[in-house]
């Protein structure tokens, strides 16, 4: 037994955990009847990978093959995206899709069908999977792809670990000439401006905006957009970079050594941070060359930054609403959030492209993600926000969620019912996959 | 190209150590009991980078065959890192004779026999480096794991003697004492986060330690001081403590 939690440190539970080195060891674990769930690197925020019995996948992390001509990588599910980057960026390859942290496993990337700053161009991670092997609750292994066992594939991508333990996957990396991103930052004075900015930025491969959720009135929604392209060799300027275009320096790794006291983050300190961040960026448009780590993973430079929220923990409220509802909906929801004064520094806005998958979070529209320290007030605010999100035809991201109720899930995920039936069918038998989340939102009982 | 022999190569620490040495451009000989897992570790390393890896089956308790094992190696290593070990739940097995023997055989006897064979060869060649993973558990016997602890204490003493003998012969011997490490050995145990190292941190400490010819390395520096204090608690007080 040990104490364990996902990234938000809420909830924190006691669990029996065991990893595996081989398919045989995992099969043995599954012979033990009862409920269990796979745990990757615990970078989901809530309780999606928590349960009183958990299978740890991190140790199951071998690279199986790489085809240099097509860029096809096959690896075990416990491999971290950071390991893939460490090995393949120097050889001129990059991930097809990456979330805002590289410290997640391939299994977690598929199970949550994660998205990145290029969603409007390249879709979600699951859309790049060529094939994968999954161990079912009875210990059998099923190989699936968009064409082979396609139904099983469909429910497993974005299926939050409820269909089985993903063992390995093949996907194609993309060619890069350099390890650098040509980044452009644009300062937007309010919500209207930033939305305009997204709409004219669809030609960029990567785009995302940091938004100040404490600014009110005319400056509500003031933001900084960051958009980027992989830099080509001829775009590099410094002689060191030109000489070794695929090499990046390790950079400094900072750490938060202990949990901050709860009072360390208060409205004043957050306001000061947001003000400073916004004003650091001068008005107008600016170009920089940055290495891929600073562009994609600024937060990974500070280990355990989640500890600044203290013992009470935190959650991330991430929703998406359809593009048609965008302007009005986003303005109303954002106003409710800024009025509450509860949001904290990390608020991220993005325009998703179209997505047609079974259980995945993205849909064509605007998504906003922001962190909240856990409190009674925040929980009450979420209820109100839920109602608005549902009204606009939007939904919440399961990978970030620790508190949504079954009714909200049911209302907002069009395939909730079909998914539940599939999971029930797949879980027939003595051993069942279920997480605290799947029980809370009524996918499993 | 330099070659490192890793004994107990399927352990989590050893896998991290192998990656570290491969990244530093060494060729590797990986030895462990489990041939299948060993093969998948080797193929993983080959996909990760351009590296020469040999694998060998090795059982730490097959004492009689340690010399034959060493002589069968294709490449004589420049460095040896012995990582294998065994820890059971002492509360459950403290009167289980077979388990007590197993603990001592793997952690102490197997290390002593295998490293003695290697030490002779290194001494003759007048060069080489040996590192073995002992444990802070060997610094003082505590009620919760004194069987494992005493085997590791034996190993620590063995390494100290070996170092003493070989220092004048151009052969370096390093004792590694991890505090807590998050590996399969401790997967389901409550460990204090701030005192727990990752296998990668240990791998870095081993590599750097050997480069710098360190004698005794505590991974996570705090452990040196924690154990200093624990060793200096007077016995009449210590015996009443529940550690
Ligand atoms: C700083 C930060 C930034 C982030 N940014 C983004 C972002 O930009 N876009 C985005 O989409 N997400 C983002 N996330 C969320 C994160 O990418 C997802 O939660 C991801 O699923 C975490 O993967 P993990 O390996 O840590 O898995 P866990 O969090 O441990 O598990 C997540 C889910 O995957 C399942 N799972 C894990 N491994 C397996 C397996 N082998 N087989 C079956 N099921 C499995 C679990 O059961 C669980 O349901 C961010 C998270 C953080 C902390
Ligand atoms: N984890 C900690 O907190 C900690 C702290 C201090 C010291 N240590 C020491 O660190 C070393 C590495 O341990 P670890 O934490 O990485 O755990 P581990 O993964 O359990 O490593 C132990 C390894 O020893 C191998 N082994 C066991 N019996 C063997 C035998 N007869 N012959 C050959 N190999 C054998 C095991 O192989 P199989 O898996 O195939 O059985 C396993 O790979 C050990 O010496 C351990 O005592 C660990």
Tab-separated table of C-alpha atoms in Angstrom, chain A residues 21-392:
chain	number	residue	atom	x	y	z
A	21	UNK	CA	8.272	-6.030	-16.849
A	22	UNK	CA	6.651	-8.479	-19.182
A	23	UNK	CA	3.315	-9.376	-20.686
A	24	UNK	CA	3.340	-12.538	-18.572
A	25	UNK	CA	3.649	-10.580	-15.333
A	26	UNK	CA	0.735	-8.351	-16.290
A	27	UNK	CA	-1.385	-11.363	-17.193
A	28	UNK	CA	-0.658	-12.785	-13.759
A	29	UNK	CA	-1.832	-9.587	-12.107
A	30	UNK	CA	-5.047	-9.706	-14.067
A	31	UNK	CA	-5.725	-13.221	-12.799
A	32	UNK	CA	-6.462	-11.626	-9.428
A	33	UNK	CA	-10.170	-10.802	-9.489
A	34	UNK	CA	-11.489	-7.337	-8.693
A	35	UNK	CA	-11.308	-3.817	-10.055
A	36	UNK	CA	-8.175	-2.096	-11.238
A	37	UNK	CA	-6.939	0.676	-13.515
A	38	UNK	CA	-3.745	1.536	-15.378
A	39	UNK	CA	-1.614	4.375	-14.055
A	40	UNK	CA	0.866	5.965	-16.478
A	41	UNK	CA	2.795	8.926	-15.164
A	42	UNK	CA	-0.003	10.472	-13.122
A	43	UNK	CA	-0.109	13.649	-15.213
A	44	UNK	CA	-3.839	13.678	-15.464
A	45	UNK	CA	-5.066	16.125	-12.846
A	46	UNK	CA	-7.804	14.286	-11.014
A	47	UNK	CA	-8.712	10.657	-10.479
A	48	UNK	CA	-8.704	9.153	-13.972
A	49	UNK	CA	-5.859	6.771	-13.152
A	50	UNK	CA	-6.694	6.217	-9.487
A	51	UNK	CA	-8.291	3.238	-7.834
A	52	UNK	CA	-7.545	1.115	-4.790
A	53	UNK	CA	-5.656	-1.272	-7.059
A	54	UNK	CA	-3.491	0.088	-9.829
A	55	UNK	CA	-1.252	-1.301	-12.556
A	56	UNK	CA	1.808	0.887	-12.986
A	57	UNK	CA	2.988	1.000	-16.588
A	58	UNK	CA	6.070	3.205	-16.255
A	59	UNK	CA	8.475	0.274	-15.995
A	60	UNK	CA	7.079	-1.330	-19.129
A	61	UNK	CA	8.935	1.023	-21.385
A	62	UNK	CA	10.999	-0.518	-24.146
A	63	UNK	CA	11.522	0.901	-27.590
A	64	UNK	CA	10.614	-1.977	-29.905
A	65	UNK	CA	11.502	-0.748	-33.385
A	66	UNK	CA	12.081	2.337	-35.481
A	67	UNK	CA	11.880	2.563	-39.232
A	68	UNK	CA	14.162	5.343	-40.372
A	69	UNK	CA	12.569	5.641	-43.805
A	70	UNK	CA	8.981	6.245	-42.682
A	71	UNK	CA	9.659	7.478	-39.143
A	72	UNK	CA	7.475	4.743	-37.659
A	73	UNK	CA	8.222	4.103	-34.002
A	74	UNK	CA	6.867	1.155	-32.066
A	75	UNK	CA	7.267	1.293	-28.293
A	76	UNK	CA	5.774	0.048	-25.046
A	77	UNK	CA	3.045	2.073	-23.394
A	78	UNK	CA	5.169	3.118	-20.408
A	79	UNK	CA	7.646	5.096	-22.527
A	80	UNK	CA	7.546	8.812	-21.728
A	81	UNK	CA	7.198	11.329	-24.532
A	82	UNK	CA	10.323	12.968	-23.094
A	83	UNK	CA	12.308	9.782	-23.783
A	84	UNK	CA	11.126	9.789	-27.383
A	85	UNK	CA	12.242	13.393	-27.781
A	86	UNK	CA	15.610	12.746	-26.137
A	87	UNK	CA	16.322	9.912	-28.547
A	88	UNK	CA	14.782	11.192	-31.760
A	89	UNK	CA	15.097	14.975	-31.863
A	90	UNK	CA	18.878	14.665	-32.354
A	91	UNK	CA	18.084	12.344	-35.270
A	92	UNK	CA	15.683	14.842	-36.845
A	93	UNK	CA	12.262	13.596	-35.710
A	94	UNK	CA	9.514	15.095	-33.581
A	95	UNK	CA	6.246	13.931	-32.008
A	96	UNK	CA	3.203	14.217	-34.264
A	97	UNK	CA	1.217	15.688	-31.352
A	98	UNK	CA	2.365	16.733	-27.905
A	99	UNK	CA	0.548	18.130	-24.870
A	100	UNK	CA	1.941	20.926	-22.702
A	101	UNK	CA	4.083	18.488	-20.727
A	102	UNK	CA	6.408	15.843	-22.131
A	103	UNK	CA	6.271	13.863	-18.902
A	104	UNK	CA	3.390	11.634	-19.923
A	105	UNK	CA	3.406	8.054	-21.137
A	106	UNK	CA	2.410	6.848	-24.574
A	107	UNK	CA	-0.401	4.847	-22.893
A	108	UNK	CA	-1.710	7.997	-21.195
A	109	UNK	CA	-1.495	9.916	-24.470
A	110	UNK	CA	-3.712	7.351	-26.194
A	111	UNK	CA	-6.124	6.688	-23.328
A	112	UNK	CA	-6.862	10.413	-22.946
A	113	UNK	CA	-6.359	11.050	-26.685
A	114	UNK	CA	-4.326	14.137	-25.877
A	115	UNK	CA	-4.145	17.246	-28.018
A	116	UNK	CA	-1.483	19.844	-28.599
A	117	UNK	CA	-1.012	23.302	-30.006
A	118	UNK	CA	-1.410	21.868	-33.524
A	119	UNK	CA	-4.837	20.322	-33.030
A	120	UNK	CA	-6.390	22.481	-35.755
A	121	UNK	CA	-3.854	21.042	-38.227
A	122	UNK	CA	-2.904	17.564	-37.051
A	123	UNK	CA	-5.735	16.472	-34.765
A	124	UNK	CA	-5.227	14.513	-31.551
A	125	UNK	CA	-2.595	11.917	-30.635
A	126	UNK	CA	-4.914	8.983	-31.286
A	127	UNK	CA	-5.304	9.957	-34.920
A	128	UNK	CA	-1.635	9.136	-35.465
A	129	UNK	CA	-1.755	5.620	-34.067
A	130	UNK	CA	-1.141	3.042	-36.778
A	131	UNK	CA	-1.622	0.020	-34.581
A	132	UNK	CA	-1.566	-1.024	-30.927
A	133	UNK	CA	-1.751	-4.088	-28.681
A	134	UNK	CA	-4.010	-4.126	-25.649
A	135	UNK	CA	-4.335	-6.679	-22.880
A	136	UNK	CA	-7.956	-7.332	-22.037
A	137	UNK	CA	-9.324	-8.188	-18.610
A	138	UNK	CA	-9.072	-11.926	-19.340
A	139	UNK	CA	-5.369	-11.691	-20.189
A	140	UNK	CA	-5.849	-12.024	-23.924
A	141	UNK	CA	-4.074	-9.619	-26.250
A	142	UNK	CA	-5.886	-7.827	-29.020
A	143	UNK	CA	-4.169	-5.985	-31.844
A	144	UNK	CA	-6.169	-3.111	-33.242
A	145	UNK	CA	-5.898	-0.224	-35.658
A	146	UNK	CA	-8.272	2.065	-37.531
A	147	UNK	CA	-8.936	-0.885	-39.853
A	148	UNK	CA	-8.264	-4.029	-37.793
A	149	UNK	CA	-10.624	-4.589	-34.854
A	150	UNK	CA	-11.708	-1.052	-35.600
A	151	UNK	CA	-14.530	-1.011	-33.045
A	152	UNK	CA	-12.138	-1.883	-30.269
A	153	UNK	CA	-9.684	0.730	-31.481
A	154	UNK	CA	-12.409	3.340	-31.481
A	155	UNK	CA	-13.395	2.809	-27.840
A	156	UNK	CA	-9.811	2.524	-26.616
A	157	UNK	CA	-8.590	5.845	-28.026
A	158	UNK	CA	-9.894	8.333	-25.451
A	159	UNK	CA	-11.265	5.371	-23.484
A	160	UNK	CA	-9.447	6.349	-20.276
A	161	UNK	CA	-8.026	2.889	-19.615
A	162	UNK	CA	-11.429	1.239	-19.287
A	163	UNK	CA	-11.052	-1.219	-22.173
A	164	UNK	CA	-7.785	-2.797	-21.077
A	165	UNK	CA	-4.108	-2.087	-20.596
A	166	UNK	CA	-2.451	-0.672	-23.704
A	167	UNK	CA	0.790	-2.626	-24.141
A	168	UNK	CA	2.453	-0.923	-27.077
A	169	UNK	CA	1.707	1.299	-30.031
A	170	UNK	CA	3.130	2.265	-33.426
A	171	UNK	CA	2.944	5.792	-34.718
A	172	UNK	CA	4.780	7.978	-37.148
A	173	UNK	CA	7.142	10.716	-36.014
A	174	UNK	CA	7.491	13.817	-38.132
A	175	UNK	CA	10.622	15.125	-39.802
A	176	UNK	CA	12.245	18.272	-38.472
A	177	UNK	CA	15.325	20.088	-39.696
A	178	UNK	CA	16.101	21.811	-36.404
A	179	UNK	CA	15.232	21.567	-32.742
A	180	UNK	CA	14.017	25.163	-32.819
A	181	UNK	CA	10.697	26.866	-33.235
A	182	UNK	CA	10.185	30.145	-35.003
A	183	UNK	CA	7.836	31.712	-32.517
A	184	UNK	CA	5.699	34.769	-32.868
A	185	UNK	CA	4.017	36.375	-29.880
A	186	UNK	CA	1.059	38.674	-30.271
A	187	UNK	CA	-0.448	40.717	-27.476
A	188	UNK	CA	-4.233	41.012	-27.499
A	189	UNK	CA	-5.976	43.596	-25.330
A	190	UNK	CA	-9.182	41.638	-24.745
A	191	UNK	CA	-11.193	38.558	-25.582
A	192	UNK	CA	-12.467	39.840	-28.929
A	193	UNK	CA	-8.973	40.591	-30.117
A	194	UNK	CA	-7.573	37.218	-29.143
A	195	UNK	CA	-10.397	35.374	-30.860
A	196	UNK	CA	-9.796	37.366	-34.025
A	197	UNK	CA	-6.178	36.501	-33.688
A	198	UNK	CA	-6.925	32.755	-33.499
A	199	UNK	CA	-9.097	32.934	-36.549
A	200	UNK	CA	-6.395	34.534	-38.650
A	201	UNK	CA	-3.749	32.165	-37.251
A	202	UNK	CA	-5.176	28.901	-38.568
A	203	UNK	CA	-2.381	28.799	-41.119
A	204	UNK	CA	0.170	28.377	-38.321
A	205	UNK	CA	1.001	24.821	-37.288
A	206	UNK	CA	1.062	25.672	-33.598
A	207	UNK	CA	-1.012	28.218	-31.755
A	208	UNK	CA	-2.110	28.777	-28.177
A	209	UNK	CA	-2.805	31.767	-25.948
A	210	UNK	CA	-2.135	32.496	-22.341
A	211	UNK	CA	-5.027	34.448	-20.940
A	212	UNK	CA	-5.212	36.625	-17.829
A	213	UNK	CA	-8.295	35.387	-16.035
A	214	UNK	CA	-8.176	38.061	-13.400
A	215	UNK	CA	-8.409	41.061	-15.739
A	216	UNK	CA	-11.909	42.534	-15.785
A	217	UNK	CA	-14.044	44.991	-17.739
A	218	UNK	CA	-12.597	46.236	-21.003
A	219	UNK	CA	-9.461	44.179	-20.568
A	220	UNK	CA	-11.283	40.965	-19.814
A	221	UNK	CA	-9.608	38.229	-21.816
A	222	UNK	CA	-6.388	40.118	-22.422
A	223	UNK	CA	-3.924	37.561	-23.665
A	224	UNK	CA	-0.705	36.694	-25.328
A	225	UNK	CA	-0.836	34.407	-28.304
A	226	UNK	CA	2.120	32.211	-29.061
A	227	UNK	CA	2.197	30.715	-32.532
A	228	UNK	CA	5.025	28.821	-34.122
A	229	UNK	CA	6.561	26.722	-36.858
A	230	UNK	CA	9.446	24.300	-36.789
A	231	UNK	CA	12.395	26.409	-37.849
A	232	UNK	CA	14.268	25.364	-40.965
A	233	UNK	CA	18.029	25.243	-41.061
A	234	UNK	CA	18.356	28.423	-43.109
A	235	UNK	CA	16.319	30.312	-40.498
A	236	UNK	CA	18.848	29.745	-37.725
A	237	UNK	CA	21.087	32.692	-36.987
A	238	UNK	CA	23.534	31.827	-34.224
A	239	UNK	CA	26.633	29.964	-35.471
A	240	UNK	CA	26.318	27.352	-32.677
A	241	UNK	CA	22.789	26.537	-33.752
A	242	UNK	CA	23.713	26.472	-37.425
A	243	UNK	CA	26.535	24.109	-36.639
A	244	UNK	CA	24.332	21.659	-34.666
A	245	UNK	CA	20.733	22.462	-35.600
A	246	UNK	CA	19.228	19.495	-33.765
A	247	UNK	CA	21.047	20.018	-30.500
A	248	UNK	CA	19.481	21.809	-27.558
A	249	UNK	CA	21.072	22.578	-24.232
A	250	UNK	CA	19.655	20.755	-21.273
A	251	UNK	CA	18.652	24.044	-19.685
A	252	UNK	CA	18.251	24.663	-16.023
A	253	UNK	CA	15.987	22.371	-14.022
A	254	UNK	CA	14.402	24.082	-11.042
A	255	UNK	CA	12.407	22.304	-8.387
A	256	UNK	CA	9.757	23.133	-5.844
A	257	UNK	CA	11.183	21.221	-2.913
A	258	UNK	CA	8.094	21.010	-0.714
A	259	UNK	CA	4.386	21.782	-0.627
A	260	UNK	CA	3.796	25.494	-0.222
A	261	UNK	CA	1.563	26.569	2.640
A	262	UNK	CA	-1.979	27.122	1.412
A	263	UNK	CA	-1.827	30.899	1.880
A	264	UNK	CA	1.119	31.314	-0.497
A	265	UNK	CA	-1.202	31.539	-3.458
A	266	UNK	CA	-3.708	34.279	-2.861
A	267	UNK	CA	-5.567	36.649	-5.163
A	268	UNK	CA	-2.860	39.281	-4.707
A	269	UNK	CA	0.095	37.096	-5.611
A	270	UNK	CA	-1.753	35.734	-8.619
A	271	UNK	CA	-2.753	39.170	-9.804
A	272	UNK	CA	0.839	40.330	-9.558
A	273	UNK	CA	2.033	37.332	-11.544
A	274	UNK	CA	-0.516	37.791	-14.283
A	275	UNK	CA	0.196	41.504	-14.526
A	276	UNK	CA	3.917	40.907	-14.806
A	277	UNK	CA	3.505	38.160	-17.385
A	278	UNK	CA	1.224	40.202	-19.597
A	279	UNK	CA	3.393	43.284	-19.451
A	280	UNK	CA	6.570	41.350	-20.101
A	281	UNK	CA	5.328	40.987	-23.628
A	282	UNK	CA	5.398	44.353	-25.438
A	283	UNK	CA	2.354	45.328	-27.480
A	284	UNK	CA	2.289	44.142	-31.070
A	285	UNK	CA	3.854	41.149	-32.774
A	286	UNK	CA	7.341	39.806	-32.054
A	287	UNK	CA	9.442	37.021	-33.507
A	288	UNK	CA	11.908	34.814	-31.664
A	289	UNK	CA	13.743	31.575	-32.225
A	290	UNK	CA	13.290	29.337	-29.216
A	291	UNK	CA	14.234	25.725	-28.572
A	292	UNK	CA	11.412	23.228	-28.549
A	293	UNK	CA	11.480	22.828	-24.790
A	294	UNK	CA	10.776	26.469	-24.075
A	295	UNK	CA	8.059	26.568	-26.692
A	296	UNK	CA	6.186	23.388	-25.798
A	297	UNK	CA	7.114	22.626	-22.213
A	298	UNK	CA	7.849	25.801	-20.238
A	299	UNK	CA	6.395	24.271	-17.065
A	300	UNK	CA	8.484	21.112	-17.216
A	301	UNK	CA	11.506	23.244	-16.321
A	302	UNK	CA	10.174	23.408	-12.771
A	303	UNK	CA	9.833	19.930	-11.251
A	304	UNK	CA	6.861	19.468	-8.945
A	305	UNK	CA	5.381	22.879	-9.637
A	306	UNK	CA	2.085	21.358	-8.524
A	307	UNK	CA	3.342	21.695	-4.951
A	308	UNK	CA	2.793	25.453	-4.981
A	309	UNK	CA	-0.868	24.708	-4.425
A	310	UNK	CA	-0.123	23.183	-1.051
A	311	UNK	CA	-1.748	20.274	0.658
A	312	UNK	CA	-5.313	21.071	-0.356
A	313	UNK	CA	-4.413	20.343	-3.994
A	314	UNK	CA	-5.870	21.872	-7.122
A	315	UNK	CA	-7.787	21.026	-10.203
A	316	UNK	CA	-7.872	22.241	-13.752
A	317	UNK	CA	-11.176	23.223	-15.199
A	318	UNK	CA	-10.910	22.644	-18.937
A	319	UNK	CA	-13.906	22.915	-21.199
A	320	UNK	CA	-14.547	23.272	-24.884
A	321	UNK	CA	-17.531	24.958	-26.499
A	322	UNK	CA	-18.472	24.784	-30.180
A	323	UNK	CA	-17.152	27.520	-32.418
A	324	UNK	CA	-20.628	28.868	-33.186
A	325	UNK	CA	-21.191	29.511	-29.490
A	326	UNK	CA	-17.654	30.820	-29.162
A	327	UNK	CA	-17.773	34.566	-28.857
A	328	UNK	CA	-20.859	34.910	-26.743
A	329	UNK	CA	-20.306	31.762	-24.735
A	330	UNK	CA	-16.684	32.382	-23.969
A	331	UNK	CA	-17.424	35.952	-22.901
A	332	UNK	CA	-20.156	34.852	-20.524
A	333	UNK	CA	-18.175	32.016	-18.980
A	334	UNK	CA	-15.033	34.086	-18.674
A	335	UNK	CA	-16.947	36.886	-17.012
A	336	UNK	CA	-18.313	34.467	-14.452
A	337	UNK	CA	-14.764	33.264	-13.750
A	338	UNK	CA	-13.190	36.708	-13.482
A	339	UNK	CA	-16.047	37.889	-11.275
A	340	UNK	CA	-15.346	35.016	-8.917
A	341	UNK	CA	-11.708	36.071	-8.606
A	342	UNK	CA	-10.844	32.426	-7.974
A	343	UNK	CA	-8.823	31.543	-11.064
A	344	UNK	CA	-5.077	31.359	-10.841
A	345	UNK	CA	-2.212	31.948	-13.215
A	346	UNK	CA	-2.367	29.191	-15.696
A	347	UNK	CA	-5.161	29.851	-18.090
A	348	UNK	CA	-4.781	28.637	-21.599
A	349	UNK	CA	-7.022	29.319	-24.571
A	350	UNK	CA	-6.991	27.460	-27.865
A	351	UNK	CA	-9.067	27.022	-30.986
A	352	UNK	CA	-9.541	23.348	-31.855
A	353	UNK	CA	-10.073	22.094	-35.373
A	354	UNK	CA	-12.658	19.506	-36.310
A	355	UNK	CA	-12.590	16.150	-34.611
A	356	UNK	CA	-14.692	13.140	-35.291
A	357	UNK	CA	-13.930	10.523	-32.707
A	358	UNK	CA	-15.919	8.481	-30.275
A	359	UNK	CA	-14.955	9.554	-26.769
A	360	UNK	CA	-12.268	12.187	-27.261
A	361	UNK	CA	-12.532	15.629	-25.734
A	362	UNK	CA	-11.764	17.978	-28.647
A	363	UNK	CA	-14.454	19.369	-30.928
A	364	UNK	CA	-14.261	22.285	-33.331
A	365	UNK	CA	-14.390	25.272	-31.017
A	366	UNK	CA	-12.704	27.144	-28.231
A	367	UNK	CA	-11.156	25.447	-25.242
A	368	UNK	CA	-10.133	27.186	-22.045
A	369	UNK	CA	-8.162	25.547	-19.254
A	370	UNK	CA	-7.455	27.108	-15.892
A	371	UNK	CA	-6.166	25.975	-12.549
A	372	UNK	CA	-8.022	26.440	-9.278
A	373	UNK	CA	-6.877	25.609	-5.774
A	374	UNK	CA	-9.434	23.254	-4.266
A	375	UNK	CA	-12.012	25.082	-2.181
A	376	UNK	CA	-15.705	24.942	-1.436
A	377	UNK	CA	-16.200	28.174	-3.366
A	378	UNK	CA	-14.429	26.812	-6.419
A	379	UNK	CA	-16.587	23.674	-6.331
A	380	UNK	CA	-19.714	25.829	-6.305
A	381	UNK	CA	-18.397	27.931	-9.168
A	382	UNK	CA	-17.713	24.777	-11.227
A	383	UNK	CA	-21.356	23.739	-10.880
A	384	UNK	CA	-22.442	27.038	-12.385
A	385	UNK	CA	-19.849	26.793	-15.134
A	386	UNK	CA	-20.928	23.219	-15.893
A	387	UNK	CA	-24.446	24.406	-16.582
A	388	UNK	CA	-23.217	27.089	-18.985
A	389	UNK	CA	-20.802	24.731	-20.758
A	390	UNK	CA	-23.540	22.146	-21.213
A	391	UNK	CA	-25.982	24.781	-22.485
A	392	UNK	CA	-23.584	25.839	-25.191
